[in-house]
Structures are given as C-alpha cells and as structure tokens.
Amino acid sequence: MLTYHDARAAVRDALRLSRAMTAKSAVADLPLGGGKGVVMLPAGGPPLDAARRRDALLDFGDTVASVDGRYVTAEDVGTSDADMEVIAERTDHVAGLALERGGSGDPSPWTALGVAAALRVTGEHAWGSPSLAGRRVAVLGVGHVGEKLARLLAAEGAELLLADVDPAKRALAGELGAAWAEPADALTAEVDLIAPCALGGVLDHDTVPALRCRAVAGAANNQLAADDIAALLRSRDIVWAPDFVANAGGIINIAVELEPAGYDPERARARVLAVGDTLRDVFAMAEAAGTTPLAAAMELAARRLAVPRPLPGAPRRR
C-alpha cells in the first residue's frame, strides 16, 4: 500500500515487484512466487482514515479471494499484521497473521535476519572475512526491516551510519551509538558496505559512479534502476548482492507457515540463515562464468523454475 502519482506508476511497480518475487522464490527454492499486490493511494489527497483504510483492505481481500488460492497475500510495505487480519475477513488466502492466530506474525525480523546473513557472505566475498566487527556499514532506511538490521549489525560490532527521510529515526542512531546522515549523503559516504533498506531504484547511472564503498547488500527491492547497472557495479569492483537473494527471509518464513507440518520458528530460522549459503553459491557461479551476480542469480532462478514443485497446502482459516 503506497502513494503513486498515477496508475501507470503503480502498474509498473507491481510488474517489477512480481518479477523480483518470482526470482526471489525460485532462488530460495520455494514452491511459491510470481505475484504481487499493489494498493494504490492517490497522491495529493488526504491520508486514509481508519474506515476508508478498512474498506480498501476489504476490497483487496475480495480481489485475493477471486483468484481462488492462486495468490496468497502477506504483510509488506505500507501494511501490518493487523491489516492482514482485516483482509482475512474476506479470504482464507492470507499468511503472516498474528502469532496468537497461528500465523508467523511480522515478517520483518526474518527479512532482517536473512539480510544480516547476506551481509556476512558479501563481506567474505569482498574482503575475505565474514566478520562485520569494525566494518563501516551505512544503512539507508531504518523502517521495519532497516531498524532490525541496524540492531543486529550493532550487536556484531559494526560501525554504523544510519539514514532515513524521517528525521525522527535519528533517535535510533543515538541509541545505537551510530552516526547519522541524510540519505543522499549516506549513499556516497566512505564506508565498507552500503545496505539499502528503503524503496528501490537507488543504484543508477548517476549514483553508482559516486559510490565510495566496497560492497552493497540490503533489504530494499529493485535496488538497480536498470539491469545494466549490475555490470557498472562490477566494472567498479563493487560487490553487489542481488536484492532478491538477500531479502528472501520474509518469504522463506512465510513458506514455512504454509507447510503441512505447520509453522515452527526454529525451522524457519535455519532456513532463513541459509540465505547466506545461497548467496555464496550465486557469487561462485558469477565468478566461474565471468559475469555479474545478477546474471548468476537469474540463471539459478531459471534453472529452478524449470523444475516443477508441488504447491504447499493453502493456509487454513484461523
């Protein structure tokens, strides 16, 4: 659920995000993926009050119900597990409901856990060690996932530079003993690693030549403004972890919820941490083929999409 200036932008976002979701699920070897729902909020209008927001969510629930299980929705940008409760009034095909209702709850801690694993493997590939202790890391966007990632990195001893469009987030920097910068300045700061955790398109033909980091790995979807940016990063010897590999923790956690055995957080944790192993395979494939991590990850996705997989059972009404 996001504000767009016109419907064309919303459709483009849905198509880009669904492409990434297909690749994300395939690379993670999940029998899921390919769909993305976008609820467009018009620009310039007043914020939705509680009643209008509820109506929009119920309408979206009717849309999900209309495709009869071919699409399962879950929490993402602009929505919460409370919103999933509203949508579940109209359809059984909702994952990520609250823990007390038998769901797996907020997926953002799982996304952050997988991204942290990806950062370690990215560091291993970039400078030969997975340790983030003492490494300078700029986290761009400290919302649901970015804040949790920043806390994980601080616990590992990373030297953090935090940035967000919301100045209120500066309090987190004070709490963690991190430096603070405006997003544009943080992107070009002299650091070891940049972790984009806000919205996509941050890496483009203007920003990549200005980067002063050795590696980029983060939670944001669609970090590349265009696919050819992957080659530009490689030409600058900047290691980039494909976003749909690094940020798969949330959907991996949801997939565990949909398994016949039911949700188990320990099983989910083990599978989310395996994001690091998958990324290590992607880097190895890219090196062997003399290509970019993006090309290697897309090749791995294509291989796995070619192998039929049984769908998990649809979530039960709770």
PDB file of C-alpha atoms in Angstrom:
ATOM      1  CA  MET A   1       0.000   0.000   0.000  1.00  0.00           C
ATOM      2  CA  LEU A   2       1.752   3.085  -1.276  1.00  0.00           C
ATOM      3  CA  THR A   3       1.111   6.521  -2.743  1.00  0.00           C
ATOM      4  CA  TYR A   4       1.550   6.843  -6.531  1.00  0.00           C
ATOM      5  CA  HIS A   5       1.195   9.885  -8.767  1.00  0.00           C
ATOM      6  CA  ASP A   6      -0.688   7.886 -11.401  1.00  0.00           C
ATOM      7  CA  ALA A   7      -1.922   4.369 -12.051  1.00  0.00           C
ATOM      8  CA  ARG A   8       0.808   3.673 -14.618  1.00  0.00           C
ATOM      9  CA  ALA A   9       3.463   4.009 -11.937  1.00  0.00           C
ATOM     10  CA  ALA A  10       1.542   1.614  -9.696  1.00  0.00           C
ATOM     11  CA  VAL A  11       1.259  -0.947 -12.503  1.00  0.00           C
ATOM     12  CA  ARG A  12       4.978  -0.661 -13.309  1.00  0.00           C
ATOM     13  CA  ASP A  13       5.804  -1.190  -9.638  1.00  0.00           C
ATOM     14  CA  ALA A  14       3.547  -4.244  -9.448  1.00  0.00           C
ATOM     15  CA  LEU A  15       5.193  -5.760 -12.525  1.00  0.00           C
ATOM     16  CA  ARG A  16       8.733  -5.078 -11.290  1.00  0.00           C
ATOM     17  CA  LEU A  17       7.943  -6.421  -7.837  1.00  0.00           C
ATOM     18  CA  SER A  18       6.258  -9.549  -9.184  1.00  0.00           C
ATOM     19  CA  ARG A  19       9.306 -10.245 -11.360  1.00  0.00           C
ATOM     20  CA  ALA A  20      11.519  -9.908  -8.305  1.00  0.00           C
ATOM     21  CA  MET A  21       9.186 -12.095  -6.247  1.00  0.00           C
ATOM     22  CA  THR A  22       9.352 -14.829  -8.874  1.00  0.00           C
ATOM     23  CA  ALA A  23      13.158 -14.734  -8.875  1.00  0.00           C
ATOM     24  CA  LYS A  24      13.305 -14.478  -5.073  1.00  0.00           C
ATOM     25  CA  SER A  25      11.169 -17.572  -4.510  1.00  0.00           C
ATOM     26  CA  ALA A  26      12.910 -19.564  -7.222  1.00  0.00           C
ATOM     27  CA  VAL A  27      16.425 -18.799  -5.999  1.00  0.00           C
ATOM     28  CA  ALA A  28      15.330 -19.687  -2.450  1.00  0.00           C
ATOM     29  CA  ASP A  29      13.987 -22.973  -3.879  1.00  0.00           C
ATOM     30  CA  LEU A  30      10.422 -22.313  -2.703  1.00  0.00           C
ATOM     31  CA  PRO A  31       7.255 -23.559  -4.427  1.00  0.00           C
ATOM     32  CA  LEU A  32       5.884 -20.011  -4.303  1.00  0.00           C
ATOM     33  CA  GLY A  33       6.189 -16.688  -6.037  1.00  0.00           C
ATOM     34  CA  GLY A  34       5.265 -14.678  -9.071  1.00  0.00           C
ATOM     35  CA  GLY A  35       2.535 -12.481  -7.663  1.00  0.00           C
ATOM     36  CA  LYS A  36       2.493  -9.069  -6.037  1.00  0.00           C
ATOM     37  CA  GLY A  37      -0.434  -6.970  -4.929  1.00  0.00           C
ATOM     38  CA  VAL A  38      -0.323  -3.175  -5.004  1.00  0.00           C
ATOM     39  CA  VAL A  39      -2.930  -0.954  -3.365  1.00  0.00           C
ATOM     40  CA  MET A  40      -2.573   2.484  -4.905  1.00  0.00           C
ATOM     41  CA  LEU A  41      -3.106   5.548  -2.721  1.00  0.00           C
ATOM     42  CA  PRO A  42      -3.537   8.682  -4.868  1.00  0.00           C
ATOM     43  CA  ALA A  43      -1.005  11.457  -4.414  1.00  0.00           C
ATOM     44  CA  GLY A  44      -2.126  14.814  -3.087  1.00  0.00           C
ATOM     45  CA  GLY A  45      -5.174  13.539  -1.267  1.00  0.00           C
ATOM     46  CA  PRO A  46      -5.738  13.323   2.479  1.00  0.00           C
ATOM     47  CA  PRO A  47      -4.441  10.218   4.279  1.00  0.00           C
ATOM     48  CA  LEU A  48      -6.919   7.385   4.558  1.00  0.00           C
ATOM     49  CA  ASP A  49      -8.872   7.481   7.779  1.00  0.00           C
ATOM     50  CA  ALA A  50      -9.457   4.189   9.619  1.00  0.00           C
ATOM     51  CA  ALA A  51     -12.796   3.498   7.916  1.00  0.00           C
ATOM     52  CA  ARG A  52     -11.534   4.136   4.373  1.00  0.00           C
ATOM     53  CA  ARG A  53      -8.387   2.098   5.026  1.00  0.00           C
ATOM     54  CA  ARG A  54     -10.509  -0.793   6.217  1.00  0.00           C
ATOM     55  CA  ASP A  55     -12.703  -0.548   3.118  1.00  0.00           C
ATOM     56  CA  ALA A  56      -9.626  -0.609   0.863  1.00  0.00           C
ATOM     57  CA  LEU A  57      -8.265  -3.682   2.641  1.00  0.00           C
ATOM     58  CA  LEU A  58     -11.614  -5.474   2.392  1.00  0.00           C
ATOM     59  CA  ASP A  59     -11.753  -4.690  -1.334  1.00  0.00           C
ATOM     60  CA  PHE A  60      -8.258  -6.113  -1.701  1.00  0.00           C
ATOM     61  CA  GLY A  61      -9.362  -9.199   0.239  1.00  0.00           C
ATOM     62  CA  ASP A  62     -12.203  -9.688  -2.252  1.00  0.00           C
ATOM     63  CA  THR A  63      -9.674  -9.486  -5.100  1.00  0.00           C
ATOM     64  CA  VAL A  64      -7.444 -12.113  -3.454  1.00  0.00           C
ATOM     65  CA  ALA A  65     -10.476 -14.358  -2.899  1.00  0.00           C
ATOM     66  CA  SER A  66     -11.474 -14.049  -6.555  1.00  0.00           C
ATOM     67  CA  VAL A  67      -8.380 -15.920  -7.782  1.00  0.00           C
ATOM     68  CA  ASP A  68      -9.163 -18.884  -5.513  1.00  0.00           C
ATOM     69  CA  GLY A  69      -5.777 -19.648  -3.980  1.00  0.00           C
ATOM     70  CA  ARG A  70      -3.540 -18.799  -6.917  1.00  0.00           C
ATOM     71  CA  TYR A  71      -2.343 -15.812  -4.892  1.00  0.00           C
ATOM     72  CA  VAL A  72      -1.619 -15.701  -1.157  1.00  0.00           C
ATOM     73  CA  THR A  73      -1.098 -12.259   0.340  1.00  0.00           C
ATOM     74  CA  ALA A  74       1.049 -11.253   3.304  1.00  0.00           C
ATOM     75  CA  GLU A  75       2.360  -8.119   5.004  1.00  0.00           C
ATOM     76  CA  ASP A  76       4.648  -5.829   3.016  1.00  0.00           C
ATOM     77  CA  VAL A  77       5.437  -2.132   2.594  1.00  0.00           C
ATOM     78  CA  GLY A  78       2.645   0.029   3.978  1.00  0.00           C
ATOM     79  CA  THR A  79       0.742  -2.782   5.692  1.00  0.00           C
ATOM     80  CA  SER A  80       0.871  -4.610   9.011  1.00  0.00           C
ATOM     81  CA  ASP A  81      -0.218  -7.886  10.561  1.00  0.00           C
ATOM     82  CA  ALA A  82      -3.308  -6.009  11.801  1.00  0.00           C
ATOM     83  CA  ASP A  83      -4.121  -5.218   8.145  1.00  0.00           C
ATOM     84  CA  MET A  84      -3.784  -8.916   7.336  1.00  0.00           C
ATOM     85  CA  GLU A  85      -6.446  -9.595   9.969  1.00  0.00           C
ATOM     86  CA  VAL A  86      -8.833  -7.313   8.072  1.00  0.00           C
ATOM     87  CA  ILE A  87      -8.075  -8.933   4.712  1.00  0.00           C
ATOM     88  CA  ALA A  88      -8.615 -12.365   6.307  1.00  0.00           C
ATOM     89  CA  GLU A  89     -12.252 -11.411   6.883  1.00  0.00           C
ATOM     90  CA  ARG A  90     -12.754 -11.843   3.133  1.00  0.00           C
ATOM     91  CA  THR A  91     -10.329 -14.626   2.169  1.00  0.00           C
ATOM     92  CA  ASP A  92      -8.546 -17.648   3.628  1.00  0.00           C
ATOM     93  CA  HIS A  93      -5.516 -16.966   1.444  1.00  0.00           C
ATOM     94  CA  VAL A  94      -3.615 -14.771   3.907  1.00  0.00           C
ATOM     95  CA  ALA A  95      -0.263 -15.572   5.509  1.00  0.00           C
ATOM     96  CA  GLY A  96       1.647 -13.736   8.195  1.00  0.00           C
ATOM     97  CA  LEU A  97      -1.277 -13.426  10.579  1.00  0.00           C
ATOM     98  CA  ALA A  98      -0.530 -12.746  14.230  1.00  0.00           C
ATOM     99  CA  LEU A  99       1.195 -15.477  16.245  1.00  0.00           C
ATOM    100  CA  GLU A 100      -1.836 -15.848  18.509  1.00  0.00           C
ATOM    101  CA  ARG A 101      -3.891 -16.754  15.437  1.00  0.00           C
ATOM    102  CA  GLY A 102      -1.466 -19.446  14.388  1.00  0.00           C
ATOM    103  CA  GLY A 103       0.415 -17.356  11.838  1.00  0.00           C
ATOM    104  CA  SER A 104       4.064 -16.316  11.778  1.00  0.00           C
ATOM    105  CA  GLY A 105       3.460 -12.640  12.527  1.00  0.00           C
ATOM    106  CA  ASP A 106       5.515  -9.695  11.315  1.00  0.00           C
ATOM    107  CA  PRO A 107       7.953 -10.917   8.609  1.00  0.00           C
ATOM    108  CA  SER A 108      10.391  -8.007   9.016  1.00  0.00           C
ATOM    109  CA  PRO A 109      12.592  -9.658  11.704  1.00  0.00           C
ATOM    110  CA  TRP A 110      13.054 -12.638   9.390  1.00  0.00           C
ATOM    111  CA  THR A 111      13.917 -10.422   6.439  1.00  0.00           C
ATOM    112  CA  ALA A 112      16.478  -8.612   8.609  1.00  0.00           C
ATOM    113  CA  LEU A 113      17.947 -11.910   9.815  1.00  0.00           C
ATOM    114  CA  GLY A 114      18.444 -13.103   6.232  1.00  0.00           C
ATOM    115  CA  VAL A 115      19.929  -9.766   5.147  1.00  0.00           C
ATOM    116  CA  ALA A 116      22.420  -9.917   8.024  1.00  0.00           C
ATOM    117  CA  ALA A 117      23.496 -13.364   6.811  1.00  0.00           C
ATOM    118  CA  ALA A 118      23.831 -11.948   3.291  1.00  0.00           C
ATOM    119  CA  LEU A 119      25.990  -9.074   4.555  1.00  0.00           C
ATOM    120  CA  ARG A 120      28.409 -11.525   6.165  1.00  0.00           C
ATOM    121  CA  VAL A 121      28.764 -13.528   2.954  1.00  0.00           C
ATOM    122  CA  THR A 122      29.106 -10.317   0.923  1.00  0.00           C
ATOM    123  CA  GLY A 123      31.920  -9.249   3.252  1.00  0.00           C
ATOM    124  CA  GLU A 124      33.521 -12.667   2.922  1.00  0.00           C
ATOM    125  CA  HIS A 125      33.479 -12.248  -0.859  1.00  0.00           C
ATOM    126  CA  ALA A 126      34.605  -8.606  -0.805  1.00  0.00           C
ATOM    127  CA  TRP A 127      37.395  -8.609   1.778  1.00  0.00           C
ATOM    128  CA  GLY A 128      37.884 -12.235   2.731  1.00  0.00           C
ATOM    129  CA  SER A 129      36.177 -12.309   6.133  1.00  0.00           C
ATOM    130  CA  PRO A 130      32.521 -12.672   7.156  1.00  0.00           C
ATOM    131  CA  SER A 131      33.093 -10.666  10.338  1.00  0.00           C
ATOM    132  CA  LEU A 132      31.308  -7.323  10.430  1.00  0.00           C
ATOM    133  CA  ALA A 133      33.029  -6.199  13.621  1.00  0.00           C
ATOM    134  CA  GLY A 134      34.679  -2.847  12.981  1.00  0.00           C
ATOM    135  CA  ARG A 135      33.286  -2.628   9.448  1.00  0.00           C
ATOM    136  CA  ARG A 136      31.708   0.671   8.463  1.00  0.00           C
ATOM    137  CA  VAL A 137      28.163  -0.005   7.264  1.00  0.00           C
ATOM    138  CA  ALA A 138      25.677   2.606   6.022  1.00  0.00           C
ATOM    139  CA  VAL A 139      22.054   1.511   6.471  1.00  0.00           C
ATOM    140  CA  LEU A 140      19.793   3.554   4.173  1.00  0.00           C
ATOM    141  CA  GLY A 141      16.278   3.413   5.560  1.00  0.00           C
ATOM    142  CA  VAL A 142      15.598   2.345   9.135  1.00  0.00           C
ATOM    143  CA  GLY A 143      11.958   1.328   8.945  1.00  0.00           C
ATOM    144  CA  HIS A 144      10.612  -2.072   9.943  1.00  0.00           C
ATOM    145  CA  VAL A 145      13.470  -4.063   8.393  1.00  0.00           C
ATOM    146  CA  GLY A 146      16.237  -1.460   8.444  1.00  0.00           C
ATOM    147  CA  GLU A 147      15.896  -0.813  12.165  1.00  0.00           C
ATOM    148  CA  LYS A 148      16.056  -4.520  12.978  1.00  0.00           C
ATOM    149  CA  LEU A 149      19.049  -4.943  10.678  1.00  0.00           C
ATOM    150  CA  ALA A 150      20.809  -1.987  12.325  1.00  0.00           C
ATOM    151  CA  ARG A 151      20.319  -3.577  15.737  1.00  0.00           C
ATOM    152  CA  LEU A 152      21.745  -6.891  14.514  1.00  0.00           C
ATOM    153  CA  LEU A 153      24.767  -5.139  12.995  1.00  0.00           C
ATOM    154  CA  ALA A 154      25.372  -3.062  16.121  1.00  0.00           C
ATOM    155  CA  ALA A 155      25.353  -6.263  18.189  1.00  0.00           C
ATOM    156  CA  GLU A 156      28.051  -7.665  15.870  1.00  0.00           C
ATOM    157  CA  GLY A 157      30.260  -4.618  16.416  1.00  0.00           C
ATOM    158  CA  ALA A 158      29.770  -2.842  13.096  1.00  0.00           C
ATOM    159  CA  GLU A 159      30.352   0.919  12.944  1.00  0.00           C
ATOM    160  CA  LEU A 160      27.016   2.224  11.711  1.00  0.00           C
ATOM    161  CA  LEU A 161      25.947   5.217   9.652  1.00  0.00           C
ATOM    162  CA  LEU A 162      22.145   5.468   9.592  1.00  0.00           C
ATOM    163  CA  ALA A 163      19.980   7.479   7.196  1.00  0.00           C
ATOM    164  CA  ASP A 164      16.254   7.939   6.714  1.00  0.00           C
ATOM    165  CA  VAL A 165      13.874  10.507   5.242  1.00  0.00           C
ATOM    166  CA  ASP A 166      12.125  10.596   8.630  1.00  0.00           C
ATOM    167  CA  PRO A 167      14.216  12.758  10.993  1.00  0.00           C
ATOM    168  CA  ALA A 168      12.541  11.087  13.983  1.00  0.00           C
ATOM    169  CA  LYS A 169      14.557   7.973  13.168  1.00  0.00           C
ATOM    170  CA  ARG A 170      17.653   9.848  14.307  1.00  0.00           C
ATOM    171  CA  ALA A 171      16.839   8.704  17.842  1.00  0.00           C
ATOM    172  CA  LEU A 172      17.821   5.180  16.814  1.00  0.00           C
ATOM    173  CA  ALA A 173      21.276   6.421  15.832  1.00  0.00           C
ATOM    174  CA  GLY A 174      21.694   7.896  19.306  1.00  0.00           C
ATOM    175  CA  GLU A 175      20.528   4.671  20.933  1.00  0.00           C
ATOM    176  CA  LEU A 176      22.960   2.523  18.926  1.00  0.00           C
ATOM    177  CA  GLY A 177      25.883   4.945  19.048  1.00  0.00           C
ATOM    178  CA  ALA A 178      25.691   5.313  15.254  1.00  0.00           C
ATOM    179  CA  ALA A 179      26.431   8.302  13.050  1.00  0.00           C
ATOM    180  CA  TRP A 180      23.558   9.966  11.170  1.00  0.00           C
ATOM    181  CA  ALA A 181      23.353  11.405   7.657  1.00  0.00           C
ATOM    182  CA  GLU A 182      20.840  12.433   5.048  1.00  0.00           C
ATOM    183  CA  PRO A 183      20.089   9.539   2.624  1.00  0.00           C
ATOM    184  CA  ALA A 184      21.860  11.158  -0.356  1.00  0.00           C
ATOM    185  CA  ASP A 185      24.976  11.777   1.722  1.00  0.00           C
ATOM    186  CA  ALA A 186      24.939   8.290   3.245  1.00  0.00           C
ATOM    187  CA  LEU A 187      24.791   6.709  -0.196  1.00  0.00           C
ATOM    188  CA  THR A 188      28.098   8.258  -1.186  1.00  0.00           C
ATOM    189  CA  ALA A 189      29.778   8.039   2.222  1.00  0.00           C
ATOM    190  CA  GLU A 190      33.196   6.414   2.526  1.00  0.00           C
ATOM    191  CA  VAL A 191      32.187   3.107   4.112  1.00  0.00           C
ATOM    192  CA  ASP A 192      32.891  -0.595   3.656  1.00  0.00           C
ATOM    193  CA  LEU A 193      29.339  -1.582   2.816  1.00  0.00           C
ATOM    194  CA  ILE A 194      26.062   0.111   1.946  1.00  0.00           C
ATOM    195  CA  ALA A 195      22.801  -1.597   2.961  1.00  0.00           C
ATOM    196  CA  PRO A 196      19.830  -0.100   1.050  1.00  0.00           C
ATOM    197  CA  CYS A 197      16.712  -0.806   3.110  1.00  0.00           C
ATOM    198  CA  ALA A 198      14.214   1.738   1.790  1.00  0.00           C
ATOM    199  CA  LEU A 199      12.493   1.805  -1.602  1.00  0.00           C
ATOM    200  CA  GLY A 200      14.113   0.706  -4.854  1.00  0.00           C
ATOM    201  CA  GLY A 201      15.996   2.294  -7.731  1.00  0.00           C
ATOM    202  CA  VAL A 202      18.738   3.796  -5.562  1.00  0.00           C
ATOM    203  CA  LEU A 203      21.543   2.434  -7.789  1.00  0.00           C
ATOM    204  CA  ASP A 204      21.571   4.142 -11.173  1.00  0.00           C
ATOM    205  CA  HIS A 205      23.935   5.670 -13.751  1.00  0.00           C
ATOM    206  CA  ASP A 206      24.376   8.776 -11.595  1.00  0.00           C
ATOM    207  CA  THR A 207      24.782   7.260  -8.135  1.00  0.00           C
ATOM    208  CA  VAL A 208      26.989   4.236  -8.880  1.00  0.00           C
ATOM    209  CA  PRO A 209      29.954   6.294 -10.196  1.00  0.00           C
ATOM    210  CA  ALA A 210      29.803   8.298  -6.943  1.00  0.00           C
ATOM    211  CA  LEU A 211      29.852   5.281  -4.600  1.00  0.00           C
ATOM    212  CA  ARG A 212      32.793   5.045  -2.188  1.00  0.00           C
ATOM    213  CA  CYS A 213      32.120   1.578  -0.790  1.00  0.00           C
ATOM    214  CA  ARG A 214      33.453  -1.893  -1.487  1.00  0.00           C
ATOM    215  CA  ALA A 215      30.110  -3.692  -1.368  1.00  0.00           C
ATOM    216  CA  VAL A 216      26.326  -3.234  -1.455  1.00  0.00           C
ATOM    217  CA  ALA A 217      23.818  -5.603   0.158  1.00  0.00           C
ATOM    218  CA  GLY A 218      20.482  -4.726   1.676  1.00  0.00           C
ATOM    219  CA  ALA A 219      16.782  -5.354   2.094  1.00  0.00           C
ATOM    220  CA  ALA A 220      15.343  -2.945  -0.482  1.00  0.00           C
ATOM    221  CA  ASN A 221      13.627  -4.493  -3.500  1.00  0.00           C
ATOM    222  CA  ASN A 222      14.610  -3.437  -7.032  1.00  0.00           C
ATOM    223  CA  GLN A 223      17.802  -1.645  -5.975  1.00  0.00           C
ATOM    224  CA  LEU A 224      19.007  -1.415  -9.582  1.00  0.00           C
ATOM    225  CA  ALA A 225      17.283   1.276 -11.636  1.00  0.00           C
ATOM    226  CA  ALA A 226      18.015  -0.939 -14.674  1.00  0.00           C
ATOM    227  CA  ASP A 227      19.616  -4.350 -15.150  1.00  0.00           C
ATOM    228  CA  ASP A 228      22.722  -2.897 -16.812  1.00  0.00           C
ATOM    229  CA  ILE A 229      23.665  -1.259 -13.505  1.00  0.00           C
ATOM    230  CA  ALA A 230      24.891  -4.692 -12.358  1.00  0.00           C
ATOM    231  CA  ALA A 231      27.674  -4.522 -14.975  1.00  0.00           C
ATOM    232  CA  LEU A 232      28.513  -0.952 -13.944  1.00  0.00           C
ATOM    233  CA  LEU A 233      28.941  -2.068 -10.332  1.00  0.00           C
ATOM    234  CA  ARG A 234      31.173  -4.941 -11.483  1.00  0.00           C
ATOM    235  CA  SER A 235      33.286  -2.572 -13.577  1.00  0.00           C
ATOM    236  CA  ARG A 236      33.933  -0.532 -10.436  1.00  0.00           C
ATOM    237  CA  ASP A 237      34.848  -3.674  -8.475  1.00  0.00           C
ATOM    238  CA  ILE A 238      31.904  -3.172  -6.120  1.00  0.00           C
ATOM    239  CA  VAL A 239      30.407  -6.430  -4.878  1.00  0.00           C
ATOM    240  CA  TRP A 240      26.611  -6.339  -5.116  1.00  0.00           C
ATOM    241  CA  ALA A 241      24.368  -8.944  -3.510  1.00  0.00           C
ATOM    242  CA  PRO A 242      21.224  -9.326  -5.645  1.00  0.00           C
ATOM    243  CA  ASP A 243      18.407  -7.898  -3.547  1.00  0.00           C
ATOM    244  CA  PHE A 244      16.008 -10.752  -4.256  1.00  0.00           C
ATOM    245  CA  VAL A 245      18.575 -13.195  -2.850  1.00  0.00           C
ATOM    246  CA  ALA A 246      19.494 -11.147   0.218  1.00  0.00           C
ATOM    247  CA  ASN A 247      15.972 -10.162   1.262  1.00  0.00           C
ATOM    248  CA  ALA A 248      14.265 -13.547   0.887  1.00  0.00           C
ATOM    249  CA  GLY A 249      13.973 -14.162   4.639  1.00  0.00           C
ATOM    250  CA  GLY A 250      10.409 -12.919   4.871  1.00  0.00           C
ATOM    251  CA  ILE A 251       9.021 -15.158   2.131  1.00  0.00           C
ATOM    252  CA  ILE A 252      11.088 -18.110   3.395  1.00  0.00           C
ATOM    253  CA  ASN A 253       9.455 -17.652   6.787  1.00  0.00           C
ATOM    254  CA  ILE A 254       6.000 -17.475   5.164  1.00  0.00           C
ATOM    255  CA  ALA A 255       6.725 -20.660   3.211  1.00  0.00           C
ATOM    256  CA  VAL A 256       7.378 -22.491   6.485  1.00  0.00           C
ATOM    257  CA  GLU A 257       3.971 -21.305   7.702  1.00  0.00           C
ATOM    258  CA  LEU A 258       2.331 -22.906   4.660  1.00  0.00           C
ATOM    259  CA  GLU A 259       3.991 -26.312   5.075  1.00  0.00           C
ATOM    260  CA  PRO A 260       1.777 -29.290   6.048  1.00  0.00           C
ATOM    261  CA  ALA A 261       3.614 -29.639   9.390  1.00  0.00           C
ATOM    262  CA  GLY A 262       2.626 -26.077  10.322  1.00  0.00           C
ATOM    263  CA  TYR A 263       4.746 -23.174  11.423  1.00  0.00           C
ATOM    264  CA  ASP A 264       7.864 -23.727  13.511  1.00  0.00           C
ATOM    265  CA  PRO A 265      10.146 -20.739  14.259  1.00  0.00           C
ATOM    266  CA  GLU A 266      13.266 -22.871  14.704  1.00  0.00           C
ATOM    267  CA  ARG A 267      12.765 -24.486  11.312  1.00  0.00           C
ATOM    268  CA  ALA A 268      12.146 -21.026   9.869  1.00  0.00           C
ATOM    269  CA  ARG A 269      15.332 -19.648  11.448  1.00  0.00           C
ATOM    270  CA  ALA A 270      17.511 -22.395   9.979  1.00  0.00           C
ATOM    271  CA  ARG A 271      16.074 -21.845   6.513  1.00  0.00           C
ATOM    272  CA  VAL A 272      16.367 -18.070   6.673  1.00  0.00           C
ATOM    273  CA  LEU A 273      20.017 -18.264   7.710  1.00  0.00           C
ATOM    274  CA  ALA A 274      20.592 -20.415   4.606  1.00  0.00           C
ATOM    275  CA  VAL A 275      20.194 -17.187   2.591  1.00  0.00           C
ATOM    276  CA  GLY A 276      23.927 -16.814   3.164  1.00  0.00           C
ATOM    277  CA  ASP A 277      24.666 -20.211   1.607  1.00  0.00           C
ATOM    278  CA  THR A 278      22.531 -19.366  -1.428  1.00  0.00           C
ATOM    279  CA  LEU A 279      24.306 -16.047  -1.908  1.00  0.00           C
ATOM    280  CA  ARG A 280      27.683 -17.767  -1.634  1.00  0.00           C
ATOM    281  CA  ASP A 281      26.588 -20.112  -4.465  1.00  0.00           C
ATOM    282  CA  VAL A 282      25.500 -17.102  -6.563  1.00  0.00           C
ATOM    283  CA  PHE A 283      28.868 -15.390  -6.115  1.00  0.00           C
ATOM    284  CA  ALA A 284      30.673 -18.628  -7.048  1.00  0.00           C
ATOM    285  CA  MET A 285      28.527 -19.027 -10.184  1.00  0.00           C
ATOM    286  CA  ALA A 286      29.216 -15.423 -11.205  1.00  0.00           C
ATOM    287  CA  GLU A 287      32.967 -15.826 -10.772  1.00  0.00           C
ATOM    288  CA  ALA A 288      33.039 -19.112 -12.688  1.00  0.00           C
ATOM    289  CA  ALA A 289      31.088 -17.618 -15.590  1.00  0.00           C
ATOM    290  CA  GLY A 290      32.847 -14.238 -15.529  1.00  0.00           C
ATOM    291  CA  THR A 291      29.522 -12.477 -15.172  1.00  0.00           C
ATOM    292  CA  THR A 292      27.575 -10.387 -12.668  1.00  0.00           C
ATOM    293  CA  PRO A 293      25.840 -11.698  -9.542  1.00  0.00           C
ATOM    294  CA  LEU A 294      22.566 -10.546 -11.106  1.00  0.00           C
ATOM    295  CA  ALA A 295      23.093 -12.738 -14.172  1.00  0.00           C
ATOM    296  CA  ALA A 296      24.118 -15.678 -11.990  1.00  0.00           C
ATOM    297  CA  ALA A 297      21.097 -15.300  -9.702  1.00  0.00           C
ATOM    298  CA  MET A 298      18.722 -15.067 -12.664  1.00  0.00           C
ATOM    299  CA  GLU A 299      20.326 -18.185 -14.171  1.00  0.00           C
ATOM    300  CA  LEU A 300      19.819 -20.042 -10.892  1.00  0.00           C
ATOM    301  CA  ALA A 301      16.191 -18.871 -10.789  1.00  0.00           C
ATOM    302  CA  ALA A 302      15.617 -20.057 -14.361  1.00  0.00           C
ATOM    303  CA  ARG A 303      17.029 -23.497 -13.566  1.00  0.00           C
ATOM    304  CA  ARG A 304      14.783 -23.895 -10.557  1.00  0.00           C
ATOM    305  CA  LEU A 305      11.696 -22.578 -12.331  1.00  0.00           C
ATOM    306  CA  ALA A 306      12.198 -25.313 -14.918  1.00  0.00           C
ATOM    307  CA  VAL A 307      11.710 -27.995 -12.233  1.00  0.00           C
ATOM    308  CA  PRO A 308       8.027 -28.445 -11.204  1.00  0.00           C
ATOM    309  CA  ARG A 309       7.408 -28.350  -7.452  1.00  0.00           C
ATOM    310  CA  PRO A 310       4.296 -29.331  -5.510  1.00  0.00           C
ATOM    311  CA  LEU A 311       2.467 -26.392  -4.029  1.00  0.00           C
ATOM    312  CA  PRO A 312       2.186 -26.238  -0.248  1.00  0.00           C
ATOM    313  CA  GLY A 313      -1.236 -26.541   1.331  1.00  0.00           C
ATOM    314  CA  ALA A 314      -3.277 -23.353   1.384  1.00  0.00           C
ATOM    315  CA  PRO A 315      -3.404 -21.652   4.768  1.00  0.00           C
ATOM    316  CA  ARG A 316      -6.345 -22.713   6.897  1.00  0.00           C
ATOM    317  CA  ARG A 317      -8.856 -20.228   8.254  1.00  0.00           C
ATOM    318  CA  ARG A 318      -7.828 -19.409  11.796  1.00  0.00           C
TER     319      ARG A 318
END
